Tab-separated table of C-alpha atoms and ligand atoms in Angstrom:
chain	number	residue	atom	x	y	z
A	21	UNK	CA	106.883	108.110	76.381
A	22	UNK	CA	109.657	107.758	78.305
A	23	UNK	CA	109.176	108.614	81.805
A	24	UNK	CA	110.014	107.453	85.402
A	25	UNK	CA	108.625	108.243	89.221
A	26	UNK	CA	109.035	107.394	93.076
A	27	UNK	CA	106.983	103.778	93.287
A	28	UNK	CA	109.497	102.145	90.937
A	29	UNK	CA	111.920	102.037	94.139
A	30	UNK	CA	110.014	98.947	94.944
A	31	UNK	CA	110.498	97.260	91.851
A	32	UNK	CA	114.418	97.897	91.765
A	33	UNK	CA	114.057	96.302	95.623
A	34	UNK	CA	112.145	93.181	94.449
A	35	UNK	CA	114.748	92.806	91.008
A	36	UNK	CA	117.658	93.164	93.448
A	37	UNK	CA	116.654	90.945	96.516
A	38	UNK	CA	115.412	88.235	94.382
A	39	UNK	CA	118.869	88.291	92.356
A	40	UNK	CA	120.247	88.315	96.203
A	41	UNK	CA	119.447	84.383	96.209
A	42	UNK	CA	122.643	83.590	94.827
A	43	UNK	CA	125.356	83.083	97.692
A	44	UNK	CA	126.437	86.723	98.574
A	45	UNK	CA	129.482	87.075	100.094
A	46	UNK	CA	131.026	90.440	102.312
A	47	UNK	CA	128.830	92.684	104.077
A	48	UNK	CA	125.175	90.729	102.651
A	49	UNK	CA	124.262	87.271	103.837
A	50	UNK	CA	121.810	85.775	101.299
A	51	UNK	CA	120.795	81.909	102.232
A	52	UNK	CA	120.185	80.097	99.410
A	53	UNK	CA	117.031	78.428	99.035
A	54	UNK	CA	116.747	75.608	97.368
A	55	UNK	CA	113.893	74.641	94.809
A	56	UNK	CA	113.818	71.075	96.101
A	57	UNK	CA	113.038	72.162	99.367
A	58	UNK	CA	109.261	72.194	99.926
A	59	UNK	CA	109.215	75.232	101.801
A	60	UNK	CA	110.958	77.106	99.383
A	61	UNK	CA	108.272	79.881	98.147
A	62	UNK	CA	108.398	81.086	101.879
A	63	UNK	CA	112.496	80.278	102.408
A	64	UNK	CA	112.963	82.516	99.369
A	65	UNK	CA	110.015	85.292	100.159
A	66	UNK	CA	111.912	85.669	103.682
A	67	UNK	CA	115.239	85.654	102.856
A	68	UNK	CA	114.516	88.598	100.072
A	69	UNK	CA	112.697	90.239	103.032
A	70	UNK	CA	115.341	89.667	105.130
A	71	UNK	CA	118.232	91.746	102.365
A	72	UNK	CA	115.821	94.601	101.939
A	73	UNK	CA	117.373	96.828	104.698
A	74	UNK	CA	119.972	95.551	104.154
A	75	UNK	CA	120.649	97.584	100.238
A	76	UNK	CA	120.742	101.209	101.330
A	77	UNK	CA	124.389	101.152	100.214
A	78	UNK	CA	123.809	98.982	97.229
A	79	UNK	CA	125.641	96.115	95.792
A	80	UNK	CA	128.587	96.494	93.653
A	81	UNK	CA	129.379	93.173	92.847
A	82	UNK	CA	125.943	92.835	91.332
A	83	UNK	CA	126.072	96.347	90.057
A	84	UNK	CA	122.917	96.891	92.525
A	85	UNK	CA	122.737	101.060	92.761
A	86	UNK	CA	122.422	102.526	96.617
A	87	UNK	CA	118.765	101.773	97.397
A	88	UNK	CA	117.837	104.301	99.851
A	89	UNK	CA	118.471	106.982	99.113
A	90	UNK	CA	117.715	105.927	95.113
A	91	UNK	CA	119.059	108.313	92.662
A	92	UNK	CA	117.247	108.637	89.221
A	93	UNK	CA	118.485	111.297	87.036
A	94	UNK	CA	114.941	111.898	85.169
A	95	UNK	CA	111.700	110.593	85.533
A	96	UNK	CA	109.245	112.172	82.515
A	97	UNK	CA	105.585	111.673	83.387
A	98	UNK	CA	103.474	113.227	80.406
A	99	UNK	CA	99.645	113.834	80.351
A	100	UNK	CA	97.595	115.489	77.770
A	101	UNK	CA	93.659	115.786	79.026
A	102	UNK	CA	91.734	116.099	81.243
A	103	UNK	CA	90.975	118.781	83.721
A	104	UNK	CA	94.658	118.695	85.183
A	105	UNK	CA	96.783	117.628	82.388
A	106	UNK	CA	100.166	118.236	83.170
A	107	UNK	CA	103.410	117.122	81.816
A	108	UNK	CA	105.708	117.069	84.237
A	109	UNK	CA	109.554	116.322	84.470
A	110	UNK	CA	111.304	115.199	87.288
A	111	UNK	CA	115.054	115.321	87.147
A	112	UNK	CA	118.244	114.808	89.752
A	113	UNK	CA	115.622	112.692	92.049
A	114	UNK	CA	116.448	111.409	95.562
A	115	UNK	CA	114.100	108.914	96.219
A	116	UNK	CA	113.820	108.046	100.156
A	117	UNK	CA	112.154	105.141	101.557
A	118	UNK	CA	112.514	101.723	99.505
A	119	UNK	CA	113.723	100.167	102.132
A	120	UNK	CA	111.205	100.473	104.161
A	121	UNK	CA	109.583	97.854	101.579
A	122	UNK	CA	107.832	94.759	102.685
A	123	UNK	CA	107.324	92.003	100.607
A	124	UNK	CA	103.292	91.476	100.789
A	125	UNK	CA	103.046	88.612	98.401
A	126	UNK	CA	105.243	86.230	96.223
A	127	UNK	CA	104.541	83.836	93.370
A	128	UNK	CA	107.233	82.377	91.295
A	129	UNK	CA	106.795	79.704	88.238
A	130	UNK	CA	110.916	78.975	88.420
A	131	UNK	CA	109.856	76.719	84.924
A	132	UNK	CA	108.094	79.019	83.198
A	133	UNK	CA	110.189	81.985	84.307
A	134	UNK	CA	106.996	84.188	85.687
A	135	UNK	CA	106.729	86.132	89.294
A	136	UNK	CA	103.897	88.598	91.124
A	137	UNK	CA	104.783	89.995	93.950
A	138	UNK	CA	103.307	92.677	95.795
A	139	UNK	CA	104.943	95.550	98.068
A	140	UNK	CA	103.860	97.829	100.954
A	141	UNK	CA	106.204	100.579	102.625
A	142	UNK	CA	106.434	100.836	106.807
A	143	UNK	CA	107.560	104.376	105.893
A	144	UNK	CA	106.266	107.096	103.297
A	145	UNK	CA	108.527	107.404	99.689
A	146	UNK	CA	109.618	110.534	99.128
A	147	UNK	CA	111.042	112.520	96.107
A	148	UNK	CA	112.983	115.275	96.097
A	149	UNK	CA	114.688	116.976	93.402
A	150	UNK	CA	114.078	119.233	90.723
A	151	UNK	CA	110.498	119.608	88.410
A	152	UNK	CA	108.911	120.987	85.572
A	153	UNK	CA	105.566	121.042	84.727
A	154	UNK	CA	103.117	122.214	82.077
A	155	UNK	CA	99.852	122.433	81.158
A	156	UNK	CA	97.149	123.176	82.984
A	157	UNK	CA	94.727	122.914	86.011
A	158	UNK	CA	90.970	123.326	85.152
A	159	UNK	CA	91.667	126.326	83.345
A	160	UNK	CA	94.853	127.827	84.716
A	161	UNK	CA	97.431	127.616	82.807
A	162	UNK	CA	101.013	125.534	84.776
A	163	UNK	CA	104.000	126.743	83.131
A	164	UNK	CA	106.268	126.194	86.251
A	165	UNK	CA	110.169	125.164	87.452
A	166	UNK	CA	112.223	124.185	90.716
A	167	UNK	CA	112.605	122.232	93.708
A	168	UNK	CA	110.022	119.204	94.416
A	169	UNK	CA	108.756	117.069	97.385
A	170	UNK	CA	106.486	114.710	95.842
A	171	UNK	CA	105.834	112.191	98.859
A	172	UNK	CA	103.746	108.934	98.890
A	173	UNK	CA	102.090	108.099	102.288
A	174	UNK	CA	101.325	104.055	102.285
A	175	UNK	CA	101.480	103.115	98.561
A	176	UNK	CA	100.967	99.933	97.959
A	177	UNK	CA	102.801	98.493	94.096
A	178	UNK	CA	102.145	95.733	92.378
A	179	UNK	CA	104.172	93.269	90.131
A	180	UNK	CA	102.070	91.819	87.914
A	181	UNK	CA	103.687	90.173	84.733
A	182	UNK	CA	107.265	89.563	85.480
A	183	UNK	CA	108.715	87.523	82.629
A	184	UNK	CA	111.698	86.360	81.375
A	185	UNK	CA	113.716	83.806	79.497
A	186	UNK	CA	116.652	81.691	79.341
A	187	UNK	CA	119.562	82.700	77.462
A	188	UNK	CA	123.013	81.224	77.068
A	189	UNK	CA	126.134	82.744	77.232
A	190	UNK	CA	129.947	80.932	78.368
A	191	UNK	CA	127.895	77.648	79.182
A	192	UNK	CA	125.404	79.183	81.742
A	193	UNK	CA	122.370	79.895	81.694
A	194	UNK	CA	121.029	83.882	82.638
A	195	UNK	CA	117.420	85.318	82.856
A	196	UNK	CA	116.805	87.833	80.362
A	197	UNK	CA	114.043	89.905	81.737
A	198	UNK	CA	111.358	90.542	78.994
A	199	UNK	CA	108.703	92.375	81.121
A	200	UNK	CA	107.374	93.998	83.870
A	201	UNK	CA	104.327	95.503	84.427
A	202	UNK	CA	104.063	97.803	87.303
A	203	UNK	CA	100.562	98.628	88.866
A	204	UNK	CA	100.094	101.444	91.570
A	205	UNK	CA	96.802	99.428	93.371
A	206	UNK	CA	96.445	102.071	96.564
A	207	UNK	CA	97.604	104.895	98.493
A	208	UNK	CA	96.384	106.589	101.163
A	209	UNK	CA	97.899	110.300	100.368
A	210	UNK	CA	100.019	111.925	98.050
A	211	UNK	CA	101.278	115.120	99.951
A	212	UNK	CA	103.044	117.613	96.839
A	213	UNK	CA	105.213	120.289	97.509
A	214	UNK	CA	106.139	122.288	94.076
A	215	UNK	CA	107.825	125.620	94.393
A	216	UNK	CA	107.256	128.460	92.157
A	217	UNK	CA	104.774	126.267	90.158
A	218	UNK	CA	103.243	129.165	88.885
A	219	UNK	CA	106.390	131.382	88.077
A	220	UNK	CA	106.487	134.799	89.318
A	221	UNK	CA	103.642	134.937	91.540
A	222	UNK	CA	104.007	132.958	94.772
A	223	UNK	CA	100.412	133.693	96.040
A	224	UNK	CA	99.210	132.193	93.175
A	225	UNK	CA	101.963	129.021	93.335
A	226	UNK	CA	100.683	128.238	97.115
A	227	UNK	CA	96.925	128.026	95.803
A	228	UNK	CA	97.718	126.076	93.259
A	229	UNK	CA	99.739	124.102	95.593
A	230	UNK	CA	97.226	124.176	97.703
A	231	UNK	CA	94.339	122.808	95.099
A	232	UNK	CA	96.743	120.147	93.971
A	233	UNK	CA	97.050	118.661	97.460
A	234	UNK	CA	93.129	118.767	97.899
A	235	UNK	CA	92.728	117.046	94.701
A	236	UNK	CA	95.407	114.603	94.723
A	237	UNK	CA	93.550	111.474	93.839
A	238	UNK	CA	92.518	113.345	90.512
A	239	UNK	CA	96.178	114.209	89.685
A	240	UNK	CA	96.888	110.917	90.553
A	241	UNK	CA	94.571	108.821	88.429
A	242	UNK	CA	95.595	111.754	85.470
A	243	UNK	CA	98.944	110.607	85.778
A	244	UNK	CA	98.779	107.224	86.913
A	245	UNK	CA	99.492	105.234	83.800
A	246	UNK	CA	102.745	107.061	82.856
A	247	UNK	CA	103.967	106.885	86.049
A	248	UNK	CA	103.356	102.968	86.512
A	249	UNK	CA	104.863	102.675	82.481
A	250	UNK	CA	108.015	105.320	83.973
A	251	UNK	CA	108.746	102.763	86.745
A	252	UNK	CA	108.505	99.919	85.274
A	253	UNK	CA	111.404	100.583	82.508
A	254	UNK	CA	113.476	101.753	85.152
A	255	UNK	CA	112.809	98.622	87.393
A	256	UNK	CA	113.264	96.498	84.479
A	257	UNK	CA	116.969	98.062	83.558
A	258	UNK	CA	117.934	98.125	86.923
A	259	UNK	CA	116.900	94.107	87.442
A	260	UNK	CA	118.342	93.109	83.973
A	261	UNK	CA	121.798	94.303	85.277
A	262	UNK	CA	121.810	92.523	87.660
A	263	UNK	CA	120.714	89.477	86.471
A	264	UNK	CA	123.255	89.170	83.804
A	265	UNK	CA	125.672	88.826	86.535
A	266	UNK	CA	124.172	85.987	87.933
A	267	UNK	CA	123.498	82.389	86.446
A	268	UNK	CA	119.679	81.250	87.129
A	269	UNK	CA	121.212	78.213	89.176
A	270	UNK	CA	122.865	80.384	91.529
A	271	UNK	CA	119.371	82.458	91.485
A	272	UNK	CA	117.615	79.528	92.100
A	273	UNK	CA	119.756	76.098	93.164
A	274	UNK	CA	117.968	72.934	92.457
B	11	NAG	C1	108.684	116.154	102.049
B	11	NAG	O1	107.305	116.199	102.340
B	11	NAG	C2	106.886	115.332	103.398
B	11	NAG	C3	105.373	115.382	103.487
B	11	NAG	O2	104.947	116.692	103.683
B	11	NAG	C4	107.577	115.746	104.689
B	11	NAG	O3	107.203	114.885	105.732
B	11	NAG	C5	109.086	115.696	104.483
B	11	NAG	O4	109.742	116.175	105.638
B	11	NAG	C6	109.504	116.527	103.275
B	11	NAG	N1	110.930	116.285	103.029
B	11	NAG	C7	111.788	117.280	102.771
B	11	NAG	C8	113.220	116.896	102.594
B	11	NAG	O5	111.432	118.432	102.674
């Protein structure tokens, strides 16, 4: 299962600021923190606050992708019971408001090579782009195909088993990123727009629409677990990039 959704913006944020700690030079100003200063959980936790806005454009040098928008090409989410079990396929996503993140929460074992962090959003994350989905709700049949707004209103996502490991390569050291877990912990509304969802019969499309909205905490939890997996490869690729740009000591100066 392969699949990827909207809350994964975060992650990509968090992987990208924290690889921000190394000097930055142009347009981004990144102050180093250093690990022998005894403020430096908070130095670091504000200073990757601090670069958040400041990625809607991306990185280059770092191979960062524009933040906000993000683009993700495909994002499968599959479910196969329950009374709305619905595979659905997201593809050519636009994914507006990551940086609107705030950093809740940091912890960081530099040693051991482990991190939590938590994120809320000041503003809702929206995608938009292109959907299928199949399956069915109670015991309508979905067989439908086009635009999508799928837009989360307060989610809150949580990073909950970062880990990684030294490797060598040239004489330096790099963090090779073996896992992220990605957990969805609240929301306050999912608001879902699906056009011609059931195909051929708009009426019927709106209803559905309609139920879909109503019972969004049900789809939700139905599709909860793919979507957290989804993100988390995504977030994981787009952090490993980056950090095998950057030596750990210019991540994380002693
Ligand atoms: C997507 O849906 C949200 C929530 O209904 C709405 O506020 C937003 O304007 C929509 N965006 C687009 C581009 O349609």
């Amino acid at each position: 299962m392969y699949s990827r959704i909207s809350q994964l913006v975060c992650f990509v944020l968090l992987v990208g600021v924290s690889v921000f700690a190394a000097p930055a030079k142009k347009n981004i100003q990144f102050k180093a923190c250093r690990r022998s200063d005894p403020l430096f959980l908070q130095c670091f936790k504000n200073e990757l606050q601090a670069v958040i806005p400041l990625l809607n454009d991306g990185y280059p040098k770092y191979r960062l992708p524009p933040l906000d928008p993000f683009d993700l090409p495909a994002l499968d989410i599959a479910k196969g019971s329950g009374a709305v079990s619905v595979d659905l396929s997201l593809q050519k996503l636009k994914i507006y408001g990551l940086s609107s993140a705030r950093l809740e929460s940091l912890s960081l074992d530099i040693d051991n090579l482990k991190s939590n962090a938590k994120f809320t959003f000041a503003k809702p994350i929206t995608l938009i782009g292109q959907y299928t989905a199949k399956g069915k709700v109670q015991v309508l049949p979905i067989n439908g195909k086009g635009p999508c707004n799928i837009t989360m209103v307060d989610p809150t996502l949580e990073l909950t088993n970062i880990e990684g490991s030294l490797v060598e390569r040239n004489n330096q050291k790099y963090i090779d990123l073996k896992s992220v877990t990605l957990k969805a912990t609240k929301m306050s509304k999912l608001v879902l727009k699906l056009d011609n969802l059931f195909q051929g019969n708009k009426e019927v499309s709106d209803n559905l629409n309609v139920f879909l909205n109503e019972n969004w905490e049900l789809l939700f939890e139905e599709l909860r677990p793919a979507f957290e997996e989804a993100v988390a490869v995504i977030l994981k690729e787009v952090a490993s990039k980056v950090l095998q740009k950057i030596p750990k000591d210019e991540i994380f100066p002693q």
